[in-house]
Coordinates of N, CA, C and O in Angstrom, one line a residue:
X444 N 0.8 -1.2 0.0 CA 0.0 0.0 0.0 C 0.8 1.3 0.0 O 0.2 2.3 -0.1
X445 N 2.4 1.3 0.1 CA 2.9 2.2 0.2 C 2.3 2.8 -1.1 O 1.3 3.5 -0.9
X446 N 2.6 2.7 -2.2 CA 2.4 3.1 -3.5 C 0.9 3.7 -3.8 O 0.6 4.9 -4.0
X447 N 0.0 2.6 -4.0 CA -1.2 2.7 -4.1 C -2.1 3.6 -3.1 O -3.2 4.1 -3.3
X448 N -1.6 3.5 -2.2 CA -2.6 4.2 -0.7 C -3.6 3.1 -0.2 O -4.3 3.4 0.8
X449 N -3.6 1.5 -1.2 CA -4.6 0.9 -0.5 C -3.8 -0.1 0.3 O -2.6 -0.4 0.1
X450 N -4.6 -0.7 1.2 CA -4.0 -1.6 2.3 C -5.0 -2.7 2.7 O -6.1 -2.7 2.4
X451 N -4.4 -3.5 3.5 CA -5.6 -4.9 4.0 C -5.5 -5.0 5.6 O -4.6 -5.5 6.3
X452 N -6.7 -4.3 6.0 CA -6.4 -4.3 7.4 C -6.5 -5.1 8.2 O -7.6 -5.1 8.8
X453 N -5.5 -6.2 8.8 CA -5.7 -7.9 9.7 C -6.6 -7.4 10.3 O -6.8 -6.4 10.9
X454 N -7.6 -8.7 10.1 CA -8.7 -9.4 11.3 C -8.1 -10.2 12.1 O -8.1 -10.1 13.4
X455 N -7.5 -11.2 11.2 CA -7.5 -12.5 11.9 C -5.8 -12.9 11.5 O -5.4 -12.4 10.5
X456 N -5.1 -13.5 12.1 CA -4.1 -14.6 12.0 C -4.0 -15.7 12.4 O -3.5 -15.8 13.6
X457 N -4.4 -16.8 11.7 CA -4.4 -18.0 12.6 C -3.2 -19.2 12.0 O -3.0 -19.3 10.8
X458 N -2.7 -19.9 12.8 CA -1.9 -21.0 12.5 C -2.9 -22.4 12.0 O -3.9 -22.6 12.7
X459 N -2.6 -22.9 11.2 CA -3.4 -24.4 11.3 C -2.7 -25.6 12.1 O -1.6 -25.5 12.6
X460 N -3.7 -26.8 12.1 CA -3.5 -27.3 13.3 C -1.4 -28.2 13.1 O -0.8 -28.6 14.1
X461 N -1.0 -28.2 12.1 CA 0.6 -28.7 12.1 C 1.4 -27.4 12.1 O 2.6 -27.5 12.4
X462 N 0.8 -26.1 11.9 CA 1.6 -24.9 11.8 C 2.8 -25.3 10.1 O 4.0 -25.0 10.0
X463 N 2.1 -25.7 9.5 CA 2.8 -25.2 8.2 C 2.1 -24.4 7.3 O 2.5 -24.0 6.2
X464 N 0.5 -24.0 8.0 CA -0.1 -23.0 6.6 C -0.4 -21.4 7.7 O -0.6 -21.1 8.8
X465 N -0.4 -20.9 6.8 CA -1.1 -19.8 8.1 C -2.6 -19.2 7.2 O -2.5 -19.4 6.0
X466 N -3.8 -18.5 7.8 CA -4.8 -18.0 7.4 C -4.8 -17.0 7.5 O -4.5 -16.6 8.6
X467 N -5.0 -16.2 6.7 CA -4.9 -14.4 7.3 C -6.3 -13.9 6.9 O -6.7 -14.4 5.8
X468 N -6.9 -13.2 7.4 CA -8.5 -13.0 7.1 C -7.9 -11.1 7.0 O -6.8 -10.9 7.5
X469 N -8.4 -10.3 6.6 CA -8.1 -9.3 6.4 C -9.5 -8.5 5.5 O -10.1 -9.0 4.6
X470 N -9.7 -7.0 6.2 CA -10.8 -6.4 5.9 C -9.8 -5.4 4.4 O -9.0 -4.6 4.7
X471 N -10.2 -5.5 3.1 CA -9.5 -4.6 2.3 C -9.7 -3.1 2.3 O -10.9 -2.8 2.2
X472 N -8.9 -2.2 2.3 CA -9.6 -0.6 2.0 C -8.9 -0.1 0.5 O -7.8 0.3 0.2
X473 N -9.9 -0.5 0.0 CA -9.2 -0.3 -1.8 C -9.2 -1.5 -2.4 O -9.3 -2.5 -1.8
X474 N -8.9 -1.4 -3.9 CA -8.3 -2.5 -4.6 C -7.1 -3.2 -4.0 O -6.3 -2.4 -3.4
X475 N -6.9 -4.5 -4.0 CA -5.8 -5.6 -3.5 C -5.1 -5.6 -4.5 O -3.9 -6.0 -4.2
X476 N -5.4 -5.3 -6.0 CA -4.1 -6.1 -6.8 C -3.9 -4.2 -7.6 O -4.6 -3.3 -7.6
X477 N -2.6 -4.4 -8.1 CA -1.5 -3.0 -8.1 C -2.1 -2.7 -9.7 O -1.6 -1.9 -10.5
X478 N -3.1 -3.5 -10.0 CA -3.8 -3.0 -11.5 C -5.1 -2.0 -10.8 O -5.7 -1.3 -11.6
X479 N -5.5 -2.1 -9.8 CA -6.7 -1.5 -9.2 C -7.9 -2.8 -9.1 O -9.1 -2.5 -8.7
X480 N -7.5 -4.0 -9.3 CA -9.0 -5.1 -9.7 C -9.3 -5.5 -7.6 O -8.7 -5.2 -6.5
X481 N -10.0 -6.0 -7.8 CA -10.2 -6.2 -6.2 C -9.4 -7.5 -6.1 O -9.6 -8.0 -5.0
X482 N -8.7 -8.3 -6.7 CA -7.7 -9.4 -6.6 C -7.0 -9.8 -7.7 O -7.6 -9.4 -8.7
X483 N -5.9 -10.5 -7.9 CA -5.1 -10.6 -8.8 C -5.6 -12.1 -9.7 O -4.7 -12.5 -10.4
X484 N -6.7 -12.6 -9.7 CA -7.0 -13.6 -10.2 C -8.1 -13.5 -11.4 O -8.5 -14.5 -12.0
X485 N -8.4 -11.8 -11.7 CA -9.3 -11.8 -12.4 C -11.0 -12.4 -12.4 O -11.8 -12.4 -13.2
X486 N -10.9 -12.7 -11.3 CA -12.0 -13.2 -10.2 C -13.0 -12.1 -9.1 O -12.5 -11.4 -8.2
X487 N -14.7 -12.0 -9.4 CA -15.0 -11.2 -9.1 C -14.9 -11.5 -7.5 O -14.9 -12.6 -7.0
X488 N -14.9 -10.5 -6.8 CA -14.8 -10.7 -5.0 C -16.8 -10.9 -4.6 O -17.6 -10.0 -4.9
X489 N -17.2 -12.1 -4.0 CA -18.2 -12.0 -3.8 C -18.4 -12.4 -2.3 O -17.9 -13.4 -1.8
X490 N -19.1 -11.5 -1.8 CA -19.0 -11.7 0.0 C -19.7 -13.0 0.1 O -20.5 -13.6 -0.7
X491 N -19.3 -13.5 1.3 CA -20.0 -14.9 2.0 C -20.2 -14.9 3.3 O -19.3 -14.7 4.1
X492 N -21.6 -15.2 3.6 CA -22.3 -14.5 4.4 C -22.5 -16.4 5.4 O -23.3 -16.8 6.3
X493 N -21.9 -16.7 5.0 CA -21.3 -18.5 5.6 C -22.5 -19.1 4.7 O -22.6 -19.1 3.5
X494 N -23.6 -19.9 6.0 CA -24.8 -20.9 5.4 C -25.6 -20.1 4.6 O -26.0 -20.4 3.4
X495 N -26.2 -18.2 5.3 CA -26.9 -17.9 4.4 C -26.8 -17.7 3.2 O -27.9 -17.6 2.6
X496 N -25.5 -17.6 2.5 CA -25.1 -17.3 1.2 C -25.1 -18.9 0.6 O -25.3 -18.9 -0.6
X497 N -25.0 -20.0 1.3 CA -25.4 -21.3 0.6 C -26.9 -21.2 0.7 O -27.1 -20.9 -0.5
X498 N -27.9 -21.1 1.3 CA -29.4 -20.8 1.4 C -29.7 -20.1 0.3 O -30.5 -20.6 -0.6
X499 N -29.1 -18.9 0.1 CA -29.3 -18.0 -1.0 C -29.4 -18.7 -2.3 O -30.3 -18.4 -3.1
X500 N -28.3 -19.6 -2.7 CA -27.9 -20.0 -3.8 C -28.7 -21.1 -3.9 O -29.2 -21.3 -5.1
X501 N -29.1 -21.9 -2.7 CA -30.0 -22.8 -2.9 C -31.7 -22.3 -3.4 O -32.4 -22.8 -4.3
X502 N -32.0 -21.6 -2.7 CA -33.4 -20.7 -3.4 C -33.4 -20.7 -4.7 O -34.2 -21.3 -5.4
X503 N -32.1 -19.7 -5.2 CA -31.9 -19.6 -6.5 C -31.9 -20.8 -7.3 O -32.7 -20.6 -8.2
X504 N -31.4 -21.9 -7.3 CA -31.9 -23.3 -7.9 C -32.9 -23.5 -7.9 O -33.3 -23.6 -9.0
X505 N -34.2 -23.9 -6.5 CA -35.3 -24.2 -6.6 C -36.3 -23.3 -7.5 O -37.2 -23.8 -8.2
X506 N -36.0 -22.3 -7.4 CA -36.8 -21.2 -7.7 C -36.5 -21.3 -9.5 O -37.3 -20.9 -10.3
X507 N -35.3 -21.9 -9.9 CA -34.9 -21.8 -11.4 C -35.3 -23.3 -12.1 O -35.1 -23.6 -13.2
X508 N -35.8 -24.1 -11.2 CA -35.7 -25.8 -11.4 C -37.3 -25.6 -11.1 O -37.9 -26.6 -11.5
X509 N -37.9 -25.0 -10.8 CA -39.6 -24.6 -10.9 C -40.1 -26.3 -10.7 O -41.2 -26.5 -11.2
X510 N -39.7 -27.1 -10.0 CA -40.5 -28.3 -9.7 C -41.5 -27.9 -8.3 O -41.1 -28.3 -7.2
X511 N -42.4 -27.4 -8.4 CA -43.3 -27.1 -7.3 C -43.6 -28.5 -6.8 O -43.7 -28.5 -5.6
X512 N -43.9 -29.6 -7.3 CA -44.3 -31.1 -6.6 C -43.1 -31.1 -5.4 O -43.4 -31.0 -4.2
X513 N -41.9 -31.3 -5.8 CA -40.8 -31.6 -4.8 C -40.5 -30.5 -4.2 O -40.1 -30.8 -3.1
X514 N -40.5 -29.7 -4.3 CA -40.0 -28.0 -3.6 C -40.8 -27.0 -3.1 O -41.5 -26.2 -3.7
X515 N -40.6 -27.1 -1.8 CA -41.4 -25.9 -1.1 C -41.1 -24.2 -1.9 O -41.8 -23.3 -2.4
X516 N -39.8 -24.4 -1.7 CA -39.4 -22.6 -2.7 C -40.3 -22.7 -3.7 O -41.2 -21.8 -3.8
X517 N -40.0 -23.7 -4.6 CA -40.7 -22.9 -6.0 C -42.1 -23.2 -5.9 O -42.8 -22.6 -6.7
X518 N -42.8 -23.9 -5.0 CA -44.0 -23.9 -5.0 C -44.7 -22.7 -4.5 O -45.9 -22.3 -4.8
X519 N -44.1 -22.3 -3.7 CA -43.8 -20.6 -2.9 C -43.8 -19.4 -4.3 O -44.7 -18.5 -4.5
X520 N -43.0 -19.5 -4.7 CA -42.5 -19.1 -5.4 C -43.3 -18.9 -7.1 O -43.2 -18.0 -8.0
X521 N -44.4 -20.3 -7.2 CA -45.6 -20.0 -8.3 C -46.7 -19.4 -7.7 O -47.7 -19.2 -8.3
X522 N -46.7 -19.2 -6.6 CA -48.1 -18.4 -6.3 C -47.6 -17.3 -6.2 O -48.4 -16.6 -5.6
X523 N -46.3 -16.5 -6.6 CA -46.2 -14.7 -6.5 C -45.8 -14.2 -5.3 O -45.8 -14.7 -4.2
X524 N -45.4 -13.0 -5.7 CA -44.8 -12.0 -4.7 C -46.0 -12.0 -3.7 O -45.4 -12.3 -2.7
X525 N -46.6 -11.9 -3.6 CA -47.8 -11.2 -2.4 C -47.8 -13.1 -1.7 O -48.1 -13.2 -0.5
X526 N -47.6 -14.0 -2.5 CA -47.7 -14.7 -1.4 C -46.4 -14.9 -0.3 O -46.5 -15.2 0.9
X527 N -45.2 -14.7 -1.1 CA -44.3 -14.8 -0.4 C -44.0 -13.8 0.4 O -43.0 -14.1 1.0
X528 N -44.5 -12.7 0.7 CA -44.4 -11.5 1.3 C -45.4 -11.8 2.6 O -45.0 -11.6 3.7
X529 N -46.7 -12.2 2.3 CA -47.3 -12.8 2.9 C -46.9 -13.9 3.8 O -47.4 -14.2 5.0
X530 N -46.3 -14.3 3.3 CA -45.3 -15.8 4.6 C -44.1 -15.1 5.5 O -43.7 -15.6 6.5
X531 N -43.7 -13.9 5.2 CA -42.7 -13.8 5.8 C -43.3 -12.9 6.3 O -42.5 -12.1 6.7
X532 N -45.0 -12.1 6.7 CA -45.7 -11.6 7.5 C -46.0 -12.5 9.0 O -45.9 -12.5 10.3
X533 N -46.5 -13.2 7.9 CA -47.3 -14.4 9.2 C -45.4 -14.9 10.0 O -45.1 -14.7 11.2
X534 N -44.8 -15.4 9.3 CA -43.6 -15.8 10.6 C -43.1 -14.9 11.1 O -42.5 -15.1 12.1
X535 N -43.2 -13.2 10.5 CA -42.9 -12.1 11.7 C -43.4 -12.5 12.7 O -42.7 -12.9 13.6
X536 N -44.8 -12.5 12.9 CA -45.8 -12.4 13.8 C -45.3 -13.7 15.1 O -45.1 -13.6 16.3
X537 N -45.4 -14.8 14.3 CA -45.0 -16.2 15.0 C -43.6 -15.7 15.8 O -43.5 -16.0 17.0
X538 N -42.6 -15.0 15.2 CA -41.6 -14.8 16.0 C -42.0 -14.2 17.1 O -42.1 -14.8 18.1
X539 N -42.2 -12.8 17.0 CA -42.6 -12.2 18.1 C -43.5 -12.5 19.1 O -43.4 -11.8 20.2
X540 N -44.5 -13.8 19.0 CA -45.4 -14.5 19.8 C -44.3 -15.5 20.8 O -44.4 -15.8 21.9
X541 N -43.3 -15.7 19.7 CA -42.5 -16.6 20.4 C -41.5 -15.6 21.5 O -40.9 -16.2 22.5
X542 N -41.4 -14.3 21.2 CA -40.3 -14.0 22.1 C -40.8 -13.4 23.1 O -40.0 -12.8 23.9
X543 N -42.0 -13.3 23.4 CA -42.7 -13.2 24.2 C -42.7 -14.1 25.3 O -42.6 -13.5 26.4
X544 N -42.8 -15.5 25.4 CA -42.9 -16.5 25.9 C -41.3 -16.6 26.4 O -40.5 -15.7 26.3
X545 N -41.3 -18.4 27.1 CA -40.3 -18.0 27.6 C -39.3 -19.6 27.1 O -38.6 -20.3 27.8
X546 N -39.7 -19.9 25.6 CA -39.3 -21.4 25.1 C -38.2 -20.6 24.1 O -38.4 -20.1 23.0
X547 N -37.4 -20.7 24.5 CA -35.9 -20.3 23.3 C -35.9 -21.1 22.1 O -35.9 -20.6 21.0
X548 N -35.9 -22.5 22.4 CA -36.0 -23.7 21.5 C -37.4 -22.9 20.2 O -37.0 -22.3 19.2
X549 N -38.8 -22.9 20.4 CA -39.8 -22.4 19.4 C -39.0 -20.7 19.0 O -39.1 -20.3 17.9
X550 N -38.4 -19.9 20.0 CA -38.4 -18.6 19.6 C -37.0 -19.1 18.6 O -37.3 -18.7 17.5
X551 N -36.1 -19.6 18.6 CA -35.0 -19.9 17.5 C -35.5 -20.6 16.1 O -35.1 -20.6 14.9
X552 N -36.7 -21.4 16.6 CA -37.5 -22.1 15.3 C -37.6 -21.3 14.4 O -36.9 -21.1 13.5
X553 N -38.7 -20.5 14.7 CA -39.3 -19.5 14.4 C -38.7 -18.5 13.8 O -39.5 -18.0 13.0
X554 N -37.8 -18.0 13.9 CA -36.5 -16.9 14.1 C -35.5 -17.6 12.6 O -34.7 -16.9 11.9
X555 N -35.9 -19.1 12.6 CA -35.0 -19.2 11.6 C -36.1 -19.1 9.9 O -35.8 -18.8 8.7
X556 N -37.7 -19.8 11.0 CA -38.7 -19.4 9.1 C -38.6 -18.4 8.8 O -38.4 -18.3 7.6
X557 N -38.6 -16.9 9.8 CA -38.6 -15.8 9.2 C -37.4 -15.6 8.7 O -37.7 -14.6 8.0
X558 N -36.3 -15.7 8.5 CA -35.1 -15.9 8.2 C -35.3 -16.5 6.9 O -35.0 -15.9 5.9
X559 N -35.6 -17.5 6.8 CA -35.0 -18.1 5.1 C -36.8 -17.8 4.4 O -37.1 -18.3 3.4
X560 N -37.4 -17.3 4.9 CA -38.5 -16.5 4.1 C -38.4 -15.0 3.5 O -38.6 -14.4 2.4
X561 N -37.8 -14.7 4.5 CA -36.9 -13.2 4.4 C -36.0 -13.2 3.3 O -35.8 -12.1 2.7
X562 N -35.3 -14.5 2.9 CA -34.1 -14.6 2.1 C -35.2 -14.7 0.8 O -34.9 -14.1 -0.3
X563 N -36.2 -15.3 0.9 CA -37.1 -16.0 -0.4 C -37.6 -14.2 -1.3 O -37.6 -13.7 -2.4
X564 N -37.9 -13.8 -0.2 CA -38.5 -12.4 -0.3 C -37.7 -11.4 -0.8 O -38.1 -10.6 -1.7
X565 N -36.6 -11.4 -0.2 CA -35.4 -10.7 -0.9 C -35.0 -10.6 -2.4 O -34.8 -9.6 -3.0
X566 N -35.0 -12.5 -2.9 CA -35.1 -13.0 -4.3 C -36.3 -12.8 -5.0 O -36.3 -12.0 -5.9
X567 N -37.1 -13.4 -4.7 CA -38.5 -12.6 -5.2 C -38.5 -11.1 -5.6 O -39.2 -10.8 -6.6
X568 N -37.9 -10.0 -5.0 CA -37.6 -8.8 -5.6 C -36.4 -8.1 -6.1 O -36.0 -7.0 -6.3
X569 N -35.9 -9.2 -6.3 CA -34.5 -9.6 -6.8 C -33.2 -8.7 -6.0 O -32.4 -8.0 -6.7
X570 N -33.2 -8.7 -4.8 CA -31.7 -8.3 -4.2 C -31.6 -9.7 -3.1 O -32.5 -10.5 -2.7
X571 N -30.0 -9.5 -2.9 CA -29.5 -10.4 -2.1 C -29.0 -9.6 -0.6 O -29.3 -8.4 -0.3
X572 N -27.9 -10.6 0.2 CA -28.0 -9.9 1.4 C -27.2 -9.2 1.2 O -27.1 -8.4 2.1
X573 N -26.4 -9.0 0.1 CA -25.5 -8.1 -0.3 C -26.0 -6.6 -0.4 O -25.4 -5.8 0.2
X574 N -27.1 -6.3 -1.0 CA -28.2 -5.5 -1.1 C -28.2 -4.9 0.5 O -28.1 -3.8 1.0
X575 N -28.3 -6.2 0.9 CA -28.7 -4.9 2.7 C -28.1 -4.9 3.0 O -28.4 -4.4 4.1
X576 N -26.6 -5.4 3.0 CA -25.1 -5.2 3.8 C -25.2 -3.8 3.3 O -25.4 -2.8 4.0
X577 N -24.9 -3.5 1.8 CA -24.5 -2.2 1.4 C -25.7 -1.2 2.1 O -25.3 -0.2 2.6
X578 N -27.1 -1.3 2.1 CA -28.0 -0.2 2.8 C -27.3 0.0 4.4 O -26.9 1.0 4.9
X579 N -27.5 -1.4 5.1 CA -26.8 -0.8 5.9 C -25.5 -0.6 6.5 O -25.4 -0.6 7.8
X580 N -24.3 -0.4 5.6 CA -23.3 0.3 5.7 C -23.1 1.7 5.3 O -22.1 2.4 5.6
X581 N -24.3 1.9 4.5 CA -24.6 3.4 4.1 C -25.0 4.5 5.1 O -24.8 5.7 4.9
X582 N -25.7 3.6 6.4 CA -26.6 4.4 7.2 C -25.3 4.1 8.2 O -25.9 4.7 9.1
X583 N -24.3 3.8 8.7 CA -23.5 3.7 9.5 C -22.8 4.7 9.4 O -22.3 5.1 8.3
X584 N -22.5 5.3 10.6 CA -22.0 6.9 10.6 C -20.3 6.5 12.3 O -19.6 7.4 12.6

């Protein structure tokens, strides 16, 4: 970064378990490779958000493989936006019924329909969680 002004700011350093590899996890501020690309592999950088970005991708299959017999998503997913907006109304509600109470086990159930309904909803209007990482990093002051 002397040159460029950009740099990769360490998160993480970790040894693996023989100590012959090392992991460096690092937050970038700027392009990483000295052409300006965000890496030197010609490779777009796409965030991973761990399981939900597998969930994500998995939606995107069902939803593209339109077998509504075998798949909840795309069967979801042929009845329209207002239904699936609609489902992730009703598991709002269920969540908050649940965190009311005092069963962790049903309030985590629950917590996770609204969650990969939320994800269905997101695709259905076609943004990802990437979409709301950037909204809210925008509002972060």
């Amino acid at each position: 970064g002397e040159e460029s002004g950009n740099f990769l700011n360490l998160v993480e350093l970790k040894n693996d378990c023989d100590n012959d590899s090392l992991l460096i996890q690092v937050n970038p501020a700027g392009p990483t490779c000295h052409k300006g690309t965000g890496n030197c592999w010609g490779e777009e950088n796409t965030p991973n958000y761990g399981f939900f970005s597998t969930l994500e991708t998995i939606i995107a299959e069902r939803v593209a493989n339109k077998d509504t017999a075998k798949s909840y998503v795309a069967s979801l997913f042929s009845k329209g936006i207002n239904k699936v907006a609609q489902k992730v109304g009703e598991e709002a509600v269920e969540t908050v019924i649940e965190a009311m109470d005092n069963n962790d086990a049903l309030f985590l159930y629950e917590s996770a329909d609204l969650l990969f309904h939320y994800l269905m909803l997101l695709q259905a209007k076609g943004f990802t969680l990437k979409d709301i990482e950037a909204e809210l990093k925008g509002r972060h002051k």
